[in-house]
Amino acid sequence: MTSVHGTLLDVPTPDGIADAYLAHPDDGRPRPGVLLYMDAFGLRPSLEAMARRLAGHGYTVLVPNVLHRSGRAPVVELPEFIDPAQRPEIFQQLFPLLQSLTPELVVRDAGAYLAWLAASPLVSDGPVGSTGYCMGGGLALRTAAAFPDRVGAVAAFHTGRLVTDAEDSPHRLVGRIAAELYFGHADQDQSMTADQIKVLEGALDAAGVPYRSELYAGAHHGYTQTDTSAYDAEADGRHWRALLDLFERRL
């Protein structure tokens, strides 16, 4: 793997500054851009490590704090090891902040993140990729639907609530997407049930979108996140293989 450089930076958005983390190969050459969307716990050392690992395979990776309207990361105080069963107050603090991030705000921010990548000398011309974790998978899908000419590959891992009753549910947006998609579902994830996965796959089939949808047996919601009680090393390794395969082919 290539040696990498990581740095914190500020990205201007229509609603103020979004703090973010950027990782890229040390040689400074332009590489395909990747927008990495955080899980609910947000921008923190473990996500920065994921960005550096991805950058080591030849990408320029931007990880924005999508809750920037509520403050710079960490938006809420986090322990080094996150076990929601032991610290339920973390979700209680985060939930209203997550609820305030409407689809309209997501798309507005996404335009700013993509504009930053397009303007960066560290990013090569061509489509960008996006990968999202937990709630971040939904953000990645909304980004690809809003900017189909910019996003060429999207991966979503242990992502819940992709199928809801809302008119703008992510599964209703897939017809606008030009990217190839990958879904790594956790089979122990109550926020994305087997029935919901079938609905999502039906929408993708109807739209003619190229995709792979896989079930990670025994994995729980959050299986890629090394600093949480949901982490599953085997499932995480599978996630990296799938992600790198997708980006290598499409970016």
Short mmCIF file of C-alpha atoms in Angstrom, two decimals:
data_model
loop_
_atom_site.label_atom_id
_atom_site.label_comp_id
_atom_site.label_asym_id
_atom_site.label_seq_id
_atom_site.Cartn_x
_atom_site.Cartn_y
_atom_site.Cartn_z
CA MET A 1 0.00 0.00 0.00
CA THR A 2 1.05 3.58 -0.68
CA SER A 3 2.12 5.78 2.23
CA VAL A 4 -0.51 8.38 3.00
CA HIS A 5 -1.00 11.80 4.53
CA GLY A 6 -4.01 12.78 6.64
CA THR A 7 -5.13 16.21 7.75
CA LEU A 8 -8.10 18.01 9.25
CA LEU A 9 -9.57 20.80 7.11
CA ASP A 10 -12.62 23.01 6.63
CA VAL A 11 -15.03 22.70 3.71
CA PRO A 12 -17.31 25.68 2.94
CA THR A 13 -21.01 24.82 2.56
CA PRO A 14 -24.08 27.03 1.96
CA ASP A 15 -24.77 26.79 5.71
CA GLY A 16 -21.30 27.46 7.07
CA ILE A 17 -18.09 25.51 7.51
CA ALA A 18 -18.05 21.71 7.66
CA ASP A 19 -15.01 20.31 9.43
CA ALA A 20 -13.62 17.27 7.65
CA TYR A 21 -10.72 14.84 7.43
CA LEU A 22 -8.75 14.31 4.23
CA ALA A 23 -6.46 11.37 3.46
CA HIS A 24 -4.43 10.98 0.26
CA PRO A 25 -1.25 9.30 -1.00
CA ASP A 26 1.93 11.06 0.07
CA ASP A 27 3.15 11.65 -3.48
CA GLY A 28 0.57 14.42 -3.99
CA ARG A 29 -0.51 13.11 -7.39
CA PRO A 30 -4.20 13.46 -8.31
CA ARG A 31 -6.21 10.33 -7.54
CA PRO A 32 -9.89 9.37 -7.84
CA GLY A 33 -11.92 11.14 -5.19
CA VAL A 34 -13.97 9.32 -2.57
CA LEU A 35 -16.61 10.80 -0.28
CA LEU A 36 -16.73 8.70 2.90
CA TYR A 37 -19.90 9.21 4.92
CA MET A 38 -19.72 8.70 8.67
CA ASP A 39 -21.89 6.58 10.92
CA ALA A 40 -23.96 8.24 13.66
CA PHE A 41 -20.99 8.48 16.05
CA GLY A 42 -19.23 10.73 13.61
CA LEU A 43 -15.78 11.88 12.65
CA ARG A 44 -13.29 10.32 15.09
CA PRO A 45 -9.94 8.46 15.06
CA SER A 46 -11.38 5.14 13.84
CA LEU A 47 -12.98 6.77 10.79
CA GLU A 48 -9.79 8.68 10.10
CA ALA A 49 -7.96 5.34 10.12
CA MET A 50 -10.47 3.94 7.62
CA ALA A 51 -9.88 6.95 5.36
CA ARG A 52 -6.11 6.45 5.51
CA ARG A 53 -6.45 2.75 4.72
CA LEU A 54 -8.60 3.53 1.68
CA ALA A 55 -6.23 6.29 0.58
CA GLY A 56 -3.39 3.77 0.73
CA HIS A 57 -5.02 1.97 -2.19
CA GLY A 58 -4.75 5.07 -4.35
CA TYR A 59 -7.66 7.38 -3.52
CA THR A 60 -8.15 10.89 -2.16
CA VAL A 61 -10.71 10.44 0.62
CA LEU A 62 -12.82 13.19 2.17
CA VAL A 63 -14.71 12.45 5.42
CA PRO A 64 -17.00 15.37 6.32
CA ASN A 65 -18.64 15.94 9.68
CA VAL A 66 -22.22 15.83 8.40
CA LEU A 67 -23.48 17.18 11.74
CA HIS A 68 -21.42 20.35 11.35
CA ARG A 69 -24.44 22.56 12.03
CA SER A 70 -24.37 21.21 15.60
CA GLY A 71 -20.65 21.87 16.12
CA ARG A 72 -17.26 20.54 15.23
CA ALA A 73 -16.46 16.88 15.76
CA PRO A 74 -16.83 15.19 18.13
CA VAL A 75 -20.31 16.68 18.33
CA VAL A 76 -20.99 14.66 21.47
CA GLU A 77 -18.41 13.29 23.90
CA LEU A 78 -17.45 9.72 22.97
CA PRO A 79 -15.56 7.06 24.91
CA GLU A 80 -12.61 5.34 23.25
CA PHE A 81 -14.72 2.16 22.99
CA ILE A 82 -18.40 2.65 22.19
CA ASP A 83 -20.89 0.18 23.63
CA PRO A 84 -24.38 1.66 23.25
CA ALA A 85 -25.79 -0.85 25.75
CA GLN A 86 -23.51 0.63 28.40
CA ARG A 87 -23.82 4.24 27.24
CA PRO A 88 -27.43 4.78 26.04
CA GLU A 89 -27.12 8.51 26.66
CA ILE A 90 -24.90 8.80 23.57
CA PHE A 91 -27.80 7.93 21.26
CA GLN A 92 -30.13 10.11 23.32
CA GLN A 93 -27.83 13.05 22.62
CA LEU A 94 -27.31 12.19 18.97
CA PHE A 95 -30.88 11.37 17.96
CA PRO A 96 -32.23 14.96 17.73
CA LEU A 97 -29.11 16.03 15.83
CA LEU A 98 -29.56 13.20 13.33
CA GLN A 99 -33.26 14.01 12.97
CA SER A 100 -32.40 17.60 12.08
CA LEU A 101 -30.30 16.46 9.09
CA THR A 102 -33.08 16.51 6.50
CA PRO A 103 -32.72 15.10 2.97
CA GLU A 104 -32.66 18.66 1.63
CA LEU A 105 -29.70 19.55 3.85
CA VAL A 106 -27.93 16.31 2.92
CA VAL A 107 -28.11 17.16 -0.78
CA ARG A 108 -27.09 20.77 -0.22
CA ASP A 109 -24.02 19.65 1.70
CA ALA A 110 -23.23 16.93 -0.83
CA GLY A 111 -22.99 19.55 -3.55
CA ALA A 112 -20.42 21.41 -1.47
CA TYR A 113 -18.39 18.26 -0.75
CA LEU A 114 -18.37 17.27 -4.42
CA ALA A 115 -17.41 20.81 -5.45
CA TRP A 116 -14.49 20.72 -3.00
CA LEU A 117 -13.29 17.42 -4.47
CA ALA A 118 -13.66 18.73 -8.03
CA ALA A 119 -11.55 21.79 -7.20
CA SER A 120 -8.79 19.92 -5.36
CA PRO A 121 -5.49 19.32 -7.19
CA LEU A 122 -5.32 16.02 -5.25
CA VAL A 123 -8.37 14.67 -7.10
CA SER A 124 -8.23 13.40 -10.67
CA ASP A 125 -10.88 14.06 -13.30
CA GLY A 126 -13.68 11.56 -13.65
CA PRO A 127 -16.37 10.10 -11.40
CA VAL A 128 -16.02 10.00 -7.64
CA GLY A 129 -16.93 7.12 -5.37
CA SER A 130 -18.86 7.21 -2.14
CA THR A 131 -19.00 4.77 0.73
CA GLY A 132 -21.24 5.10 3.76
CA TYR A 133 -21.61 3.32 7.09
CA CYS A 134 -24.82 2.92 9.07
CA MET A 135 -26.73 6.13 8.34
CA GLY A 136 -23.93 7.16 5.97
CA GLY A 137 -25.06 4.62 3.40
CA GLY A 138 -28.32 6.50 2.99
CA LEU A 139 -26.40 9.76 2.59
CA ALA A 140 -24.24 8.17 -0.11
CA LEU A 141 -27.35 7.02 -2.00
CA ARG A 142 -28.96 10.45 -1.78
CA THR A 143 -25.74 12.01 -3.07
CA ALA A 144 -25.62 9.65 -6.06
CA ALA A 145 -29.29 10.32 -6.85
CA ALA A 146 -28.85 14.10 -6.71
CA PHE A 147 -25.56 14.16 -8.66
CA PRO A 148 -25.67 11.22 -11.09
CA ASP A 149 -23.16 12.87 -13.40
CA ARG A 150 -20.56 13.03 -10.59
CA VAL A 151 -20.87 9.76 -8.68
CA GLY A 152 -19.78 6.53 -10.37
CA ALA A 153 -19.75 4.03 -7.52
CA VAL A 154 -21.55 3.79 -4.17
CA ALA A 155 -21.19 1.29 -1.34
CA ALA A 156 -23.40 1.09 1.74
CA PHE A 157 -22.53 -1.10 4.71
CA HIS A 158 -24.86 -2.07 7.58
CA THR A 159 -27.18 0.73 6.51
CA GLY A 160 -30.66 0.92 7.97
CA ARG A 161 -33.81 2.73 6.91
CA LEU A 162 -33.18 2.46 3.17
CA VAL A 163 -36.84 1.44 2.83
CA THR A 164 -39.41 3.62 4.58
CA ASP A 165 -42.92 4.89 3.88
CA ALA A 166 -41.61 8.37 3.07
CA GLU A 167 -42.01 9.72 -0.45
CA ASP A 168 -38.28 10.41 -0.53
CA SER A 169 -37.25 7.06 0.97
CA PRO A 170 -33.83 6.12 -0.45
CA HIS A 171 -35.26 3.09 -2.28
CA ARG A 172 -37.57 5.42 -4.24
CA LEU A 173 -34.60 7.44 -5.53
CA VAL A 174 -32.61 4.66 -7.18
CA GLY A 175 -34.00 5.37 -10.65
CA ARG A 176 -32.02 8.63 -10.68
CA ILE A 177 -28.70 6.92 -9.95
CA ALA A 178 -26.09 6.29 -12.67
CA ALA A 179 -23.54 4.68 -10.33
CA GLU A 180 -22.91 1.01 -9.68
CA LEU A 181 -24.07 0.11 -6.17
CA TYR A 182 -22.96 -2.35 -3.52
CA PHE A 183 -24.86 -3.22 -0.33
CA GLY A 184 -23.35 -5.19 2.55
CA HIS A 185 -26.32 -5.90 4.82
CA ALA A 186 -25.92 -7.22 8.37
CA ASP A 187 -28.33 -10.08 8.90
CA GLN A 188 -28.72 -9.14 12.58
CA ASP A 189 -29.77 -5.59 11.71
CA GLN A 190 -33.32 -4.77 12.77
CA SER A 191 -33.16 -1.44 10.92
CA MET A 192 -32.92 -3.28 7.58
CA THR A 193 -34.98 -6.47 7.68
CA ALA A 194 -35.11 -9.26 5.11
CA ASP A 195 -38.43 -7.90 3.82
CA GLN A 196 -36.97 -4.42 3.46
CA ILE A 197 -33.96 -5.80 1.60
CA LYS A 198 -36.38 -7.49 -0.86
CA VAL A 199 -38.18 -4.20 -1.44
CA LEU A 200 -34.87 -2.43 -2.06
CA GLU A 201 -33.69 -5.10 -4.48
CA GLY A 202 -37.03 -4.95 -6.31
CA ALA A 203 -36.66 -1.20 -6.75
CA LEU A 204 -33.11 -1.62 -8.03
CA ASP A 205 -34.18 -4.34 -10.48
CA ALA A 206 -37.07 -2.21 -11.74
CA ALA A 207 -34.74 0.76 -12.25
CA GLY A 208 -32.12 -1.31 -14.06
CA VAL A 209 -29.35 -0.10 -11.77
CA PRO A 210 -26.23 -2.31 -11.66
CA TYR A 211 -25.78 -3.54 -8.10
CA ARG A 212 -24.77 -6.30 -5.73
CA SER A 213 -26.69 -6.86 -2.51
CA GLU A 214 -25.12 -9.28 -0.04
CA LEU A 215 -26.04 -10.51 3.41
CA TYR A 216 -23.26 -10.78 5.98
CA ALA A 217 -24.25 -13.76 8.11
CA GLY A 218 -23.98 -13.23 11.85
CA ALA A 219 -22.97 -9.58 11.50
CA HIS A 220 -24.59 -6.80 13.48
CA HIS A 221 -25.39 -3.19 12.63
CA GLY A 222 -22.02 -1.44 12.80
CA TYR A 223 -19.81 -4.43 11.98
CA THR A 224 -17.12 -2.32 10.26
CA GLN A 225 -16.56 0.06 13.18
CA THR A 226 -13.48 -1.07 15.09
CA ASP A 227 -14.13 1.12 18.15
CA THR A 228 -17.62 -0.26 18.85
CA SER A 229 -19.12 -3.37 20.42
CA ALA A 230 -20.68 -4.29 17.03
CA TYR A 231 -17.29 -4.79 15.33
CA ASP A 232 -16.86 -8.09 13.48
CA ALA A 233 -13.36 -8.66 12.08
CA GLU A 234 -14.43 -11.27 9.52
CA ALA A 235 -17.29 -9.16 8.19
CA ASP A 236 -15.04 -6.08 8.16
CA GLY A 237 -12.47 -7.90 6.02
CA ARG A 238 -15.21 -8.90 3.58
CA HIS A 239 -16.35 -5.26 3.47
CA TRP A 240 -12.88 -4.08 2.48
CA ARG A 241 -12.61 -6.67 -0.31
CA ALA A 242 -16.00 -5.67 -1.73
CA LEU A 243 -15.31 -1.94 -1.46
CA LEU A 244 -11.91 -2.08 -3.12
CA ASP A 245 -13.22 -4.32 -5.89
CA LEU A 246 -16.04 -1.88 -6.67
CA PHE A 247 -13.81 1.20 -6.70
CA GLU A 248 -11.08 -0.49 -8.72
CA ARG A 249 -13.57 -1.36 -11.44
CA ARG A 250 -15.57 1.87 -11.51
CA LEU A 251 -13.12 4.64 -10.59
#
